[in-house]
Amino acid sequence: MKTWNILYRGTLSSCNYACAYCPFAKTKNTREELAADAADLQRFVQWVAGRKERIGILFTPWGEALIRKYYQEAMTELSHMPNVYRVAIQTNLSCKTAWMNKVNKETFALWTTYHPTEISRAKFIKKCKELDENAIRYSVGFVGFKEQVKELEALRNDLNPSVYLWVNAYKREANYYDAALLEQIEAVDPLFRYNTTYHPSEGLPCQAGETSFSLDGDGNMRRCHFIKKYIGNIYKEGFEEKLFARPCSNKTCGCHIGYVHLENLKLYEVYGDGVLERIPRQQNY
Ligand code: SF4
Ligand code: SF4
């Protein structure tokens, strides 16, 4: 059976947080816009239900989606579909967690991020404990600003030791990390170095466009979020033919959700079925 990893980004573009470095989530959605996003999402859910492939989905909204009931319901529904091996979402974890009682815990996962300017560590950890009590699979992420490394270490200390804590590198300034700082962060996230560089990718084989693809709310497919060209539409006949092996056309690839599919990095071996929610196979991270 073929496996497809799908990155879905609908039109939702609002967030209940206001992180200073965030490039999106500076808009408010109207009731009509949210209704249109909900309709697009439901169409996608029904499409997944009718497929025969083994499907993994990562929702990568331009904002916070889990505070919306229609995303909670869509994820719950998807998690119970026999052809869905994973349904995950990027979230700030500000939503209530009781609704997760109804999800299929074998397939459901969260890519959470802790934003210390927006929530206290104590409150974030309380939410994580609710996930632990509910046996929800999740990773926790943190943006590696120099001045927040102590906070990162404190977070590691407070989190359940079995939860993987990843760190995203701040890459807008060249040589931002010196060797000592790199080591300090690596002590928390041994995979951090993968995220500190823009990996050369032009001409190299990548699963994006073959077994992995990005979708918008209208069903338009792109190889990944970083190559703008559309390759097809899942609601049109023959879209499967648009999925085939081809080399990357961008110079570099710098985000986890992209470079994990770059074949020379062999990161499928590191993450296995946790590739979408960013949880490595080994528990010693
Ligand atoms: S929580 Fe995420 S989407 Fe919302 S403002 Fe912060 S970085 Fe942006
Ligand atoms: S290497 Fe990155 S930019 Fe290139 S096709 Fe793969 S995911 Fe897209």
PDB file of C-alpha atoms and ligand atoms in Angstrom:
ATOM      1  CA  MET A   1       0.000   0.000   0.000  1.00  0.00           C
ATOM      2  CA  LYS A   2       1.268   3.463  -0.881  1.00  0.00           C
ATOM      3  CA  THR A   3       1.905   5.952   1.911  1.00  0.00           C
ATOM      4  CA  TRP A   4       1.163   9.645   1.445  1.00  0.00           C
ATOM      5  CA  ASN A   5       2.209  12.354   3.872  1.00  0.00           C
ATOM      6  CA  ILE A   6       0.023  15.410   3.401  1.00  0.00           C
ATOM      7  CA  LEU A   7       0.669  18.889   4.772  1.00  0.00           C
ATOM      8  CA  TYR A   8      -2.629  20.759   4.874  1.00  0.00           C
ATOM      9  CA  ARG A   9      -2.844  24.530   5.196  1.00  0.00           C
ATOM     10  CA  GLY A  10      -6.298  26.027   4.806  1.00  0.00           C
ATOM     11  CA  THR A  11      -7.285  29.670   4.773  1.00  0.00           C
ATOM     12  CA  LEU A  12      -7.428  30.111   8.568  1.00  0.00           C
ATOM     13  CA  SER A  13      -4.947  32.863   9.398  1.00  0.00           C
ATOM     14  CA  SER A  14      -5.688  34.055  12.929  1.00  0.00           C
ATOM     15  CA  CYS A  15      -4.098  33.304  16.252  1.00  0.00           C
ATOM     16  CA  ASN A  16      -4.914  33.994  19.893  1.00  0.00           C
ATOM     17  CA  TYR A  17      -1.202  34.654  20.560  1.00  0.00           C
ATOM     18  CA  ALA A  18       0.938  37.495  19.210  1.00  0.00           C
ATOM     19  CA  CYS A  19       4.544  36.252  19.174  1.00  0.00           C
ATOM     20  CA  ALA A  20       6.803  39.107  18.031  1.00  0.00           C
ATOM     21  CA  TYR A  21       8.810  37.007  15.552  1.00  0.00           C
ATOM     22  CA  CYS A  22       5.782  35.341  13.974  1.00  0.00           C
ATOM     23  CA  PRO A  23       5.419  36.101  10.264  1.00  0.00           C
ATOM     24  CA  PHE A  24       1.718  35.246  10.256  1.00  0.00           C
ATOM     25  CA  ALA A  25      -1.303  35.319  12.522  1.00  0.00           C
ATOM     26  CA  LYS A  26      -1.548  39.082  12.388  1.00  0.00           C
ATOM     27  CA  THR A  27      -5.046  38.971  10.961  1.00  0.00           C
ATOM     28  CA  LYS A  28      -8.527  38.334  12.334  1.00  0.00           C
ATOM     29  CA  ASN A  29     -10.798  35.952  10.466  1.00  0.00           C
ATOM     30  CA  THR A  30     -14.418  36.909   9.931  1.00  0.00           C
ATOM     31  CA  ARG A  31     -17.202  34.463  10.703  1.00  0.00           C
ATOM     32  CA  GLU A  32     -17.657  33.928   6.933  1.00  0.00           C
ATOM     33  CA  GLU A  33     -13.963  33.155   6.446  1.00  0.00           C
ATOM     34  CA  LEU A  34     -14.026  30.606   9.252  1.00  0.00           C
ATOM     35  CA  ALA A  35     -17.155  29.003   7.795  1.00  0.00           C
ATOM     36  CA  ALA A  36     -15.426  28.719   4.405  1.00  0.00           C
ATOM     37  CA  ASP A  37     -12.332  27.196   6.044  1.00  0.00           C
ATOM     38  CA  ALA A  38     -14.558  24.705   7.909  1.00  0.00           C
ATOM     39  CA  ALA A  39     -16.291  23.702   4.656  1.00  0.00           C
ATOM     40  CA  ASP A  40     -12.929  23.203   2.900  1.00  0.00           C
ATOM     41  CA  LEU A  41     -11.699  21.114   5.807  1.00  0.00           C
ATOM     42  CA  GLN A  42     -14.788  18.915   5.827  1.00  0.00           C
ATOM     43  CA  ARG A  43     -14.414  18.329   2.088  1.00  0.00           C
ATOM     44  CA  PHE A  44     -10.833  17.211   2.706  1.00  0.00           C
ATOM     45  CA  VAL A  45     -11.921  14.878   5.542  1.00  0.00           C
ATOM     46  CA  GLN A  46     -14.456  13.220   3.249  1.00  0.00           C
ATOM     47  CA  TRP A  47     -11.833  12.892   0.524  1.00  0.00           C
ATOM     48  CA  VAL A  48      -9.448  11.120   2.939  1.00  0.00           C
ATOM     49  CA  ALA A  49     -12.282   8.770   3.976  1.00  0.00           C
ATOM     50  CA  GLY A  50     -12.645   7.655   0.359  1.00  0.00           C
ATOM     51  CA  ARG A  51      -8.952   6.932  -0.294  1.00  0.00           C
ATOM     52  CA  LYS A  52      -7.176   3.587  -0.226  1.00  0.00           C
ATOM     53  CA  GLU A  53      -3.668   4.866   0.513  1.00  0.00           C
ATOM     54  CA  ARG A  54      -2.093   4.853   3.973  1.00  0.00           C
ATOM     55  CA  ILE A  55      -2.287   8.524   4.861  1.00  0.00           C
ATOM     56  CA  GLY A  56      -0.470  10.767   7.329  1.00  0.00           C
ATOM     57  CA  ILE A  57      -1.657  14.354   7.750  1.00  0.00           C
ATOM     58  CA  LEU A  58       0.032  17.317   9.363  1.00  0.00           C
ATOM     59  CA  PHE A  59      -2.025  20.491   9.667  1.00  0.00           C
ATOM     60  CA  THR A  60       0.261  23.517   9.426  1.00  0.00           C
ATOM     61  CA  PRO A  61      -2.119  26.465   9.821  1.00  0.00           C
ATOM     62  CA  TRP A  62      -1.141  30.111   9.400  1.00  0.00           C
ATOM     63  CA  GLY A  63      -2.300  30.615  12.975  1.00  0.00           C
ATOM     64  CA  GLU A  64      -3.925  28.623  15.770  1.00  0.00           C
ATOM     65  CA  ALA A  65      -6.505  26.109  14.599  1.00  0.00           C
ATOM     66  CA  LEU A  66      -7.124  23.931  17.657  1.00  0.00           C
ATOM     67  CA  ILE A  67      -9.132  26.648  19.403  1.00  0.00           C
ATOM     68  CA  ARG A  68     -11.707  26.058  16.652  1.00  0.00           C
ATOM     69  CA  LYS A  69     -14.197  23.279  17.269  1.00  0.00           C
ATOM     70  CA  TYR A  70     -14.325  22.332  13.607  1.00  0.00           C
ATOM     71  CA  TYR A  71     -10.606  21.467  13.632  1.00  0.00           C
ATOM     72  CA  GLN A  72     -11.041  19.435  16.820  1.00  0.00           C
ATOM     73  CA  GLU A  73     -13.907  17.519  15.223  1.00  0.00           C
ATOM     74  CA  ALA A  74     -12.080  16.995  11.928  1.00  0.00           C
ATOM     75  CA  MET A  75      -8.987  15.651  13.690  1.00  0.00           C
ATOM     76  CA  THR A  76     -11.086  13.348  15.860  1.00  0.00           C
ATOM     77  CA  GLU A  77     -12.867  11.991  12.792  1.00  0.00           C
ATOM     78  CA  LEU A  78      -9.651  11.535  10.818  1.00  0.00           C
ATOM     79  CA  SER A  79      -7.938   9.788  13.731  1.00  0.00           C
ATOM     80  CA  HIS A  80     -10.511   6.976  13.594  1.00  0.00           C
ATOM     81  CA  MET A  81     -10.222   6.301   9.860  1.00  0.00           C
ATOM     82  CA  PRO A  82      -8.592   2.925   9.138  1.00  0.00           C
ATOM     83  CA  ASN A  83      -6.388   4.340   6.342  1.00  0.00           C
ATOM     84  CA  VAL A  84      -5.005   7.195   8.495  1.00  0.00           C
ATOM     85  CA  TYR A  85      -1.790   6.218  10.246  1.00  0.00           C
ATOM     86  CA  ARG A  86      -1.239   9.697  11.698  1.00  0.00           C
ATOM     87  CA  VAL A  87      -3.110  12.959  12.072  1.00  0.00           C
ATOM     88  CA  ALA A  88      -1.087  15.739  13.674  1.00  0.00           C
ATOM     89  CA  ILE A  89      -1.202  19.511  13.959  1.00  0.00           C
ATOM     90  CA  GLN A  90       1.096  22.387  14.841  1.00  0.00           C
ATOM     91  CA  THR A  91      -0.415  24.111  17.872  1.00  0.00           C
ATOM     92  CA  ASN A  92       0.412  26.490  20.699  1.00  0.00           C
ATOM     93  CA  LEU A  93      -1.593  24.166  23.009  1.00  0.00           C
ATOM     94  CA  SER A  94      -3.792  26.952  24.319  1.00  0.00           C
ATOM     95  CA  CYS A  95      -6.970  24.974  23.608  1.00  0.00           C
ATOM     96  CA  LYS A  96      -8.835  22.926  26.179  1.00  0.00           C
ATOM     97  CA  THR A  97      -7.811  19.261  26.122  1.00  0.00           C
ATOM     98  CA  ALA A  98     -10.931  17.366  27.278  1.00  0.00           C
ATOM     99  CA  TRP A  99     -12.149  16.874  23.677  1.00  0.00           C
ATOM    100  CA  MET A 100      -9.071  14.692  23.064  1.00  0.00           C
ATOM    101  CA  ASN A 101     -10.712  11.929  25.129  1.00  0.00           C
ATOM    102  CA  LYS A 102     -12.516  10.967  21.945  1.00  0.00           C
ATOM    103  CA  VAL A 103      -9.563  10.728  19.554  1.00  0.00           C
ATOM    104  CA  ASN A 104      -7.878   7.517  18.485  1.00  0.00           C
ATOM    105  CA  LYS A 105      -4.678   7.724  20.514  1.00  0.00           C
ATOM    106  CA  GLU A 106      -2.841   5.368  18.173  1.00  0.00           C
ATOM    107  CA  THR A 107      -2.982   7.851  15.300  1.00  0.00           C
ATOM    108  CA  PHE A 108      -3.494  11.279  16.859  1.00  0.00           C
ATOM    109  CA  ALA A 109      -0.476  13.483  17.700  1.00  0.00           C
ATOM    110  CA  LEU A 110       0.407  17.093  18.446  1.00  0.00           C
ATOM    111  CA  TRP A 111       3.353  19.238  17.424  1.00  0.00           C
ATOM    112  CA  THR A 112       3.157  21.739  20.274  1.00  0.00           C
ATOM    113  CA  THR A 113       5.270  24.848  20.725  1.00  0.00           C
ATOM    114  CA  TYR A 114       5.950  26.705  23.945  1.00  0.00           C
ATOM    115  CA  HIS A 115       5.940  30.491  23.498  1.00  0.00           C
ATOM    116  CA  PRO A 116       7.297  31.986  26.755  1.00  0.00           C
ATOM    117  CA  THR A 117       6.229  35.540  25.856  1.00  0.00           C
ATOM    118  CA  GLU A 118       2.621  34.384  25.600  1.00  0.00           C
ATOM    119  CA  ILE A 119       2.136  31.839  28.410  1.00  0.00           C
ATOM    120  CA  SER A 120       3.913  31.047  31.668  1.00  0.00           C
ATOM    121  CA  ARG A 121       5.949  27.873  31.852  1.00  0.00           C
ATOM    122  CA  ALA A 122       3.825  26.629  34.746  1.00  0.00           C
ATOM    123  CA  LYS A 123       0.644  26.949  32.688  1.00  0.00           C
ATOM    124  CA  PHE A 124       2.209  25.305  29.649  1.00  0.00           C
ATOM    125  CA  ILE A 125       3.494  22.403  31.742  1.00  0.00           C
ATOM    126  CA  LYS A 126       0.040  21.996  33.257  1.00  0.00           C
ATOM    127  CA  LYS A 127      -1.343  21.538  29.747  1.00  0.00           C
ATOM    128  CA  CYS A 128       1.391  18.993  28.960  1.00  0.00           C
ATOM    129  CA  LYS A 129       0.454  17.062  32.104  1.00  0.00           C
ATOM    130  CA  GLU A 130      -3.140  16.926  30.873  1.00  0.00           C
ATOM    131  CA  LEU A 131      -1.838  15.383  27.643  1.00  0.00           C
ATOM    132  CA  ASP A 132       0.230  12.876  29.638  1.00  0.00           C
ATOM    133  CA  GLU A 133      -2.772  11.890  31.738  1.00  0.00           C
ATOM    134  CA  ASN A 134      -4.782  11.428  28.562  1.00  0.00           C
ATOM    135  CA  ALA A 135      -1.999   9.377  26.859  1.00  0.00           C
ATOM    136  CA  ILE A 136      -1.730  11.867  23.982  1.00  0.00           C
ATOM    137  CA  ARG A 137       1.346  11.635  21.794  1.00  0.00           C
ATOM    138  CA  TYR A 138       3.104  15.006  21.412  1.00  0.00           C
ATOM    139  CA  SER A 139       6.379  16.798  20.895  1.00  0.00           C
ATOM    140  CA  VAL A 140       7.241  20.165  22.420  1.00  0.00           C
ATOM    141  CA  GLY A 141       9.123  22.859  20.564  1.00  0.00           C
ATOM    142  CA  PHE A 142      10.943  26.020  21.418  1.00  0.00           C
ATOM    143  CA  VAL A 143      12.608  28.759  19.368  1.00  0.00           C
ATOM    144  CA  GLY A 144      16.280  28.898  20.335  1.00  0.00           C
ATOM    145  CA  PHE A 145      16.797  32.595  21.081  1.00  0.00           C
ATOM    146  CA  LYS A 146      20.098  33.104  22.905  1.00  0.00           C
ATOM    147  CA  GLU A 147      18.523  34.999  25.773  1.00  0.00           C
ATOM    148  CA  GLN A 148      16.044  32.171  26.377  1.00  0.00           C
ATOM    149  CA  VAL A 149      18.398  29.204  26.686  1.00  0.00           C
ATOM    150  CA  LYS A 150      17.992  29.126  30.473  1.00  0.00           C
ATOM    151  CA  GLU A 151      14.233  29.004  29.972  1.00  0.00           C
ATOM    152  CA  LEU A 152      14.733  26.133  27.539  1.00  0.00           C
ATOM    153  CA  GLU A 153      16.703  24.200  30.150  1.00  0.00           C
ATOM    154  CA  ALA A 154      14.058  24.898  32.777  1.00  0.00           C
ATOM    155  CA  LEU A 155      11.388  23.652  30.378  1.00  0.00           C
ATOM    156  CA  ARG A 156      13.342  20.438  29.820  1.00  0.00           C
ATOM    157  CA  ASN A 157      13.583  19.998  33.547  1.00  0.00           C
ATOM    158  CA  ASP A 158       9.845  20.459  34.091  1.00  0.00           C
ATOM    159  CA  LEU A 159       8.630  18.326  31.179  1.00  0.00           C
ATOM    160  CA  ASN A 160       7.940  14.618  31.370  1.00  0.00           C
ATOM    161  CA  PRO A 161      11.391  13.096  30.571  1.00  0.00           C
ATOM    162  CA  SER A 162       9.899  10.849  27.894  1.00  0.00           C
ATOM    163  CA  VAL A 163       8.635  13.823  25.858  1.00  0.00           C
ATOM    164  CA  TYR A 164      10.911  14.919  23.031  1.00  0.00           C
ATOM    165  CA  LEU A 165      11.769  18.623  23.176  1.00  0.00           C
ATOM    166  CA  TRP A 166      13.002  20.035  19.878  1.00  0.00           C
ATOM    167  CA  VAL A 167      14.584  23.420  19.322  1.00  0.00           C
ATOM    168  CA  ASN A 168      14.197  25.493  16.184  1.00  0.00           C
ATOM    169  CA  ALA A 169      17.288  27.523  15.345  1.00  0.00           C
ATOM    170  CA  TYR A 170      17.036  31.268  14.922  1.00  0.00           C
ATOM    171  CA  LYS A 171      18.466  31.589  11.415  1.00  0.00           C
ATOM    172  CA  ARG A 172      17.745  35.180  10.445  1.00  0.00           C
ATOM    173  CA  GLU A 173      21.238  36.226  11.677  1.00  0.00           C
ATOM    174  CA  ALA A 174      24.276  34.367  10.311  1.00  0.00           C
ATOM    175  CA  ASN A 175      26.566  32.703  12.895  1.00  0.00           C
ATOM    176  CA  TYR A 176      24.038  33.413  15.631  1.00  0.00           C
ATOM    177  CA  TYR A 177      25.275  30.487  17.763  1.00  0.00           C
ATOM    178  CA  ASP A 178      28.860  30.031  18.951  1.00  0.00           C
ATOM    179  CA  ALA A 179      30.247  26.539  19.641  1.00  0.00           C
ATOM    180  CA  ALA A 180      29.501  26.660  23.372  1.00  0.00           C
ATOM    181  CA  LEU A 181      25.891  27.673  22.832  1.00  0.00           C
ATOM    182  CA  LEU A 182      25.430  24.991  20.188  1.00  0.00           C
ATOM    183  CA  GLU A 183      26.586  22.374  22.647  1.00  0.00           C
ATOM    184  CA  GLN A 184      24.385  23.760  25.390  1.00  0.00           C
ATOM    185  CA  ILE A 185      21.313  23.517  23.161  1.00  0.00           C
ATOM    186  CA  GLU A 186      22.342  20.113  21.836  1.00  0.00           C
ATOM    187  CA  ALA A 187      22.353  18.831  25.394  1.00  0.00           C
ATOM    188  CA  VAL A 188      18.598  19.442  25.286  1.00  0.00           C
ATOM    189  CA  ASP A 189      17.937  18.535  21.637  1.00  0.00           C
ATOM    190  CA  PRO A 190      20.561  16.233  20.067  1.00  0.00           C
ATOM    191  CA  LEU A 191      18.940  16.831  16.663  1.00  0.00           C
ATOM    192  CA  PHE A 192      19.250  20.621  16.921  1.00  0.00           C
ATOM    193  CA  ARG A 193      22.136  20.881  14.428  1.00  0.00           C
ATOM    194  CA  TYR A 194      19.907  19.685  11.587  1.00  0.00           C
ATOM    195  CA  ASN A 195      17.866  22.809  12.086  1.00  0.00           C
ATOM    196  CA  THR A 196      20.742  25.291  12.241  1.00  0.00           C
ATOM    197  CA  THR A 197      21.478  25.204   8.518  1.00  0.00           C
ATOM    198  CA  TYR A 198      19.769  25.677   5.196  1.00  0.00           C
ATOM    199  CA  HIS A 199      20.484  22.293   3.638  1.00  0.00           C
ATOM    200  CA  PRO A 200      21.699  22.441   0.024  1.00  0.00           C
ATOM    201  CA  SER A 201      18.880  20.778  -1.926  1.00  0.00           C
ATOM    202  CA  GLU A 202      18.947  21.871  -5.565  1.00  0.00           C
ATOM    203  CA  GLY A 203      19.024  18.855  -7.868  1.00  0.00           C
ATOM    204  CA  LEU A 204      18.797  16.396  -4.980  1.00  0.00           C
ATOM    205  CA  PRO A 205      16.137  13.716  -4.626  1.00  0.00           C
ATOM    206  CA  CYS A 206      13.323  14.572  -2.223  1.00  0.00           C
ATOM    207  CA  GLN A 207      10.148  12.685  -1.390  1.00  0.00           C
ATOM    208  CA  ALA A 208       8.172  15.953  -1.569  1.00  0.00           C
ATOM    209  CA  GLY A 209       6.111  15.667  -4.732  1.00  0.00           C
ATOM    210  CA  GLU A 210       6.214  11.869  -4.713  1.00  0.00           C
ATOM    211  CA  THR A 211       5.016  10.482  -1.368  1.00  0.00           C
ATOM    212  CA  SER A 212       4.575  13.815   0.399  1.00  0.00           C
ATOM    213  CA  PHE A 213       2.729  16.924  -0.768  1.00  0.00           C
ATOM    214  CA  SER A 214       1.149  20.155   0.441  1.00  0.00           C
ATOM    215  CA  LEU A 215      -2.477  21.083   0.044  1.00  0.00           C
ATOM    216  CA  ASP A 216      -4.501  24.255   0.318  1.00  0.00           C
ATOM    217  CA  GLY A 217      -8.202  24.435   1.153  1.00  0.00           C
ATOM    218  CA  ASP A 218      -9.211  24.222  -2.513  1.00  0.00           C
ATOM    219  CA  GLY A 219      -7.322  20.955  -2.929  1.00  0.00           C
ATOM    220  CA  ASN A 220      -4.457  22.505  -4.889  1.00  0.00           C
ATOM    221  CA  MET A 221      -1.312  20.431  -4.524  1.00  0.00           C
ATOM    222  CA  ARG A 222       2.251  21.640  -4.286  1.00  0.00           C
ATOM    223  CA  ARG A 223       5.323  19.517  -3.705  1.00  0.00           C
ATOM    224  CA  CYS A 224       5.964  21.239  -0.385  1.00  0.00           C
ATOM    225  CA  HIS A 225       5.230  24.544   1.302  1.00  0.00           C
ATOM    226  CA  PHE A 226       8.442  26.015  -0.134  1.00  0.00           C
ATOM    227  CA  ILE A 227       7.923  25.536  -3.876  1.00  0.00           C
ATOM    228  CA  LYS A 228       5.040  27.706  -5.001  1.00  0.00           C
ATOM    229  CA  LYS A 229       4.228  25.959  -8.268  1.00  0.00           C
ATOM    230  CA  TYR A 230       1.023  23.904  -8.252  1.00  0.00           C
ATOM    231  CA  ILE A 231       1.349  20.329  -9.455  1.00  0.00           C
ATOM    232  CA  GLY A 232      -2.316  19.275  -9.459  1.00  0.00           C
ATOM    233  CA  ASN A 233      -5.557  19.198  -7.504  1.00  0.00           C
ATOM    234  CA  ILE A 234      -6.805  16.283  -5.416  1.00  0.00           C
ATOM    235  CA  TYR A 235     -10.403  16.983  -6.402  1.00  0.00           C
ATOM    236  CA  LYS A 236      -9.602  16.514 -10.098  1.00  0.00           C
ATOM    237  CA  GLU A 237      -9.237  13.224 -11.844  1.00  0.00           C
ATOM    238  CA  GLY A 238      -5.725  11.944 -12.502  1.00  0.00           C
ATOM    239  CA  PHE A 239      -4.014  13.900  -9.723  1.00  0.00           C
ATOM    240  CA  GLU A 240      -2.148  10.717  -8.644  1.00  0.00           C
ATOM    241  CA  GLU A 241      -0.111  10.939 -11.866  1.00  0.00           C
ATOM    242  CA  LYS A 242       1.332  14.245 -10.655  1.00  0.00           C
ATOM    243  CA  LEU A 243       3.086  12.456  -7.813  1.00  0.00           C
ATOM    244  CA  PHE A 244       6.447  11.156  -8.978  1.00  0.00           C
ATOM    245  CA  ALA A 245      10.140  11.382  -8.109  1.00  0.00           C
ATOM    246  CA  ARG A 246      11.883  14.583  -9.108  1.00  0.00           C
ATOM    247  CA  PRO A 247      14.843  16.568  -7.772  1.00  0.00           C
ATOM    248  CA  CYS A 248      14.405  19.670  -5.632  1.00  0.00           C
ATOM    249  CA  SER A 249      14.304  22.929  -7.585  1.00  0.00           C
ATOM    250  CA  ASN A 250      15.114  25.228  -4.651  1.00  0.00           C
ATOM    251  CA  LYS A 251      18.687  26.115  -3.682  1.00  0.00           C
ATOM    252  CA  THR A 252      18.248  25.120  -0.027  1.00  0.00           C
ATOM    253  CA  CYS A 253      15.730  23.755   2.443  1.00  0.00           C
ATOM    254  CA  GLY A 254      15.730  25.039   6.023  1.00  0.00           C
ATOM    255  CA  CYS A 255      12.558  23.861   7.799  1.00  0.00           C
ATOM    256  CA  HIS A 256      11.955  20.494   9.439  1.00  0.00           C
ATOM    257  CA  ILE A 257       8.688  20.038   7.514  1.00  0.00           C
ATOM    258  CA  GLY A 258      10.702  20.263   4.287  1.00  0.00           C
ATOM    259  CA  TYR A 259      14.170  18.825   4.785  1.00  0.00           C
ATOM    260  CA  VAL A 260      12.907  15.659   6.531  1.00  0.00           C
ATOM    261  CA  HIS A 261      11.858  14.543   3.039  1.00  0.00           C
ATOM    262  CA  LEU A 262      15.279  15.225   1.518  1.00  0.00           C
ATOM    263  CA  GLU A 263      16.656  11.763   0.871  1.00  0.00           C
ATOM    264  CA  ASN A 264      20.362  12.354   1.547  1.00  0.00           C
ATOM    265  CA  LEU A 265      19.659  13.382   5.151  1.00  0.00           C
ATOM    266  CA  LYS A 266      18.071   9.982   5.869  1.00  0.00           C
ATOM    267  CA  LEU A 267      15.772  11.484   8.454  1.00  0.00           C
ATOM    268  CA  TYR A 268      12.964   8.983   7.852  1.00  0.00           C
ATOM    269  CA  GLU A 269      15.282   6.537   9.631  1.00  0.00           C
ATOM    270  CA  VAL A 270      15.550   8.909  12.588  1.00  0.00           C
ATOM    271  CA  TYR A 271      11.857   9.768  12.905  1.00  0.00           C
ATOM    272  CA  GLY A 272      10.044   6.724  11.476  1.00  0.00           C
ATOM    273  CA  ASP A 273       6.287   7.194  11.809  1.00  0.00           C
ATOM    274  CA  GLY A 274       6.884  10.244  14.033  1.00  0.00           C
ATOM    275  CA  VAL A 275       8.174  12.326  11.129  1.00  0.00           C
ATOM    276  CA  LEU A 276       5.066  14.516  10.909  1.00  0.00           C
ATOM    277  CA  GLU A 277       4.725  15.397  14.595  1.00  0.00           C
ATOM    278  CA  ARG A 278       8.519  15.545  14.921  1.00  0.00           C
ATOM    279  CA  ILE A 279       9.071  12.715  17.382  1.00  0.00           C
ATOM    280  CA  PRO A 280      12.191  10.601  16.760  1.00  0.00           C
ATOM    281  CA  ARG A 281      11.971   6.830  17.113  1.00  0.00           C
ATOM    282  CA  GLN A 282      14.519   6.621  19.903  1.00  0.00           C
ATOM    283  CA  GLN A 283      13.279   7.612  23.286  1.00  0.00           C
ATOM    284  CA  ASN A 284      16.645   8.900  24.484  1.00  0.00           C
ATOM    285  CA  TYR A 285      16.168  12.366  22.945  1.00  0.00           C
TER     286      TYR A 285
HETATM  287  S1  SF4 B   1       1.455  30.918  18.502  1.00  0.00           S
HETATM  288 FE1  SF4 B   1       2.376  30.394  16.508  1.00  0.00          FE
HETATM  289  S2  SF4 B   1       0.952  31.232  14.987  1.00  0.00           S
HETATM  290 FE2  SF4 B   1       0.437  32.181  16.966  1.00  0.00          FE
HETATM  291  S3  SF4 B   1       1.572  34.132  16.985  1.00  0.00           S
HETATM  292 FE3  SF4 B   1       2.860  32.574  18.006  1.00  0.00          FE
HETATM  293  S4  SF4 B   1       4.206  31.721  16.375  1.00  0.00           S
HETATM  294 FE4  SF4 B   1       2.493  32.817  15.380  1.00  0.00          FE
HETATM  295  S1  SF4 B   2      14.157  19.750  -0.348  1.00  0.00           S
HETATM  296 FE1  SF4 B   2      12.683  21.112   0.661  1.00  0.00          FE
HETATM  297  S2  SF4 B   2      12.224  22.697  -0.866  1.00  0.00           S
HETATM  298 FE2  SF4 B   2      13.117  20.957  -1.961  1.00  0.00          FE
HETATM  299  S3  SF4 B   2      11.378  19.721  -2.636  1.00  0.00           S
HETATM  300 FE3  SF4 B   2      12.096  18.886  -0.675  1.00  0.00          FE
HETATM  301  S4  SF4 B   2      10.822  19.892   0.846  1.00  0.00           S
HETATM  302 FE4  SF4 B   2      10.630  21.094  -1.029  1.00  0.00          FE
END
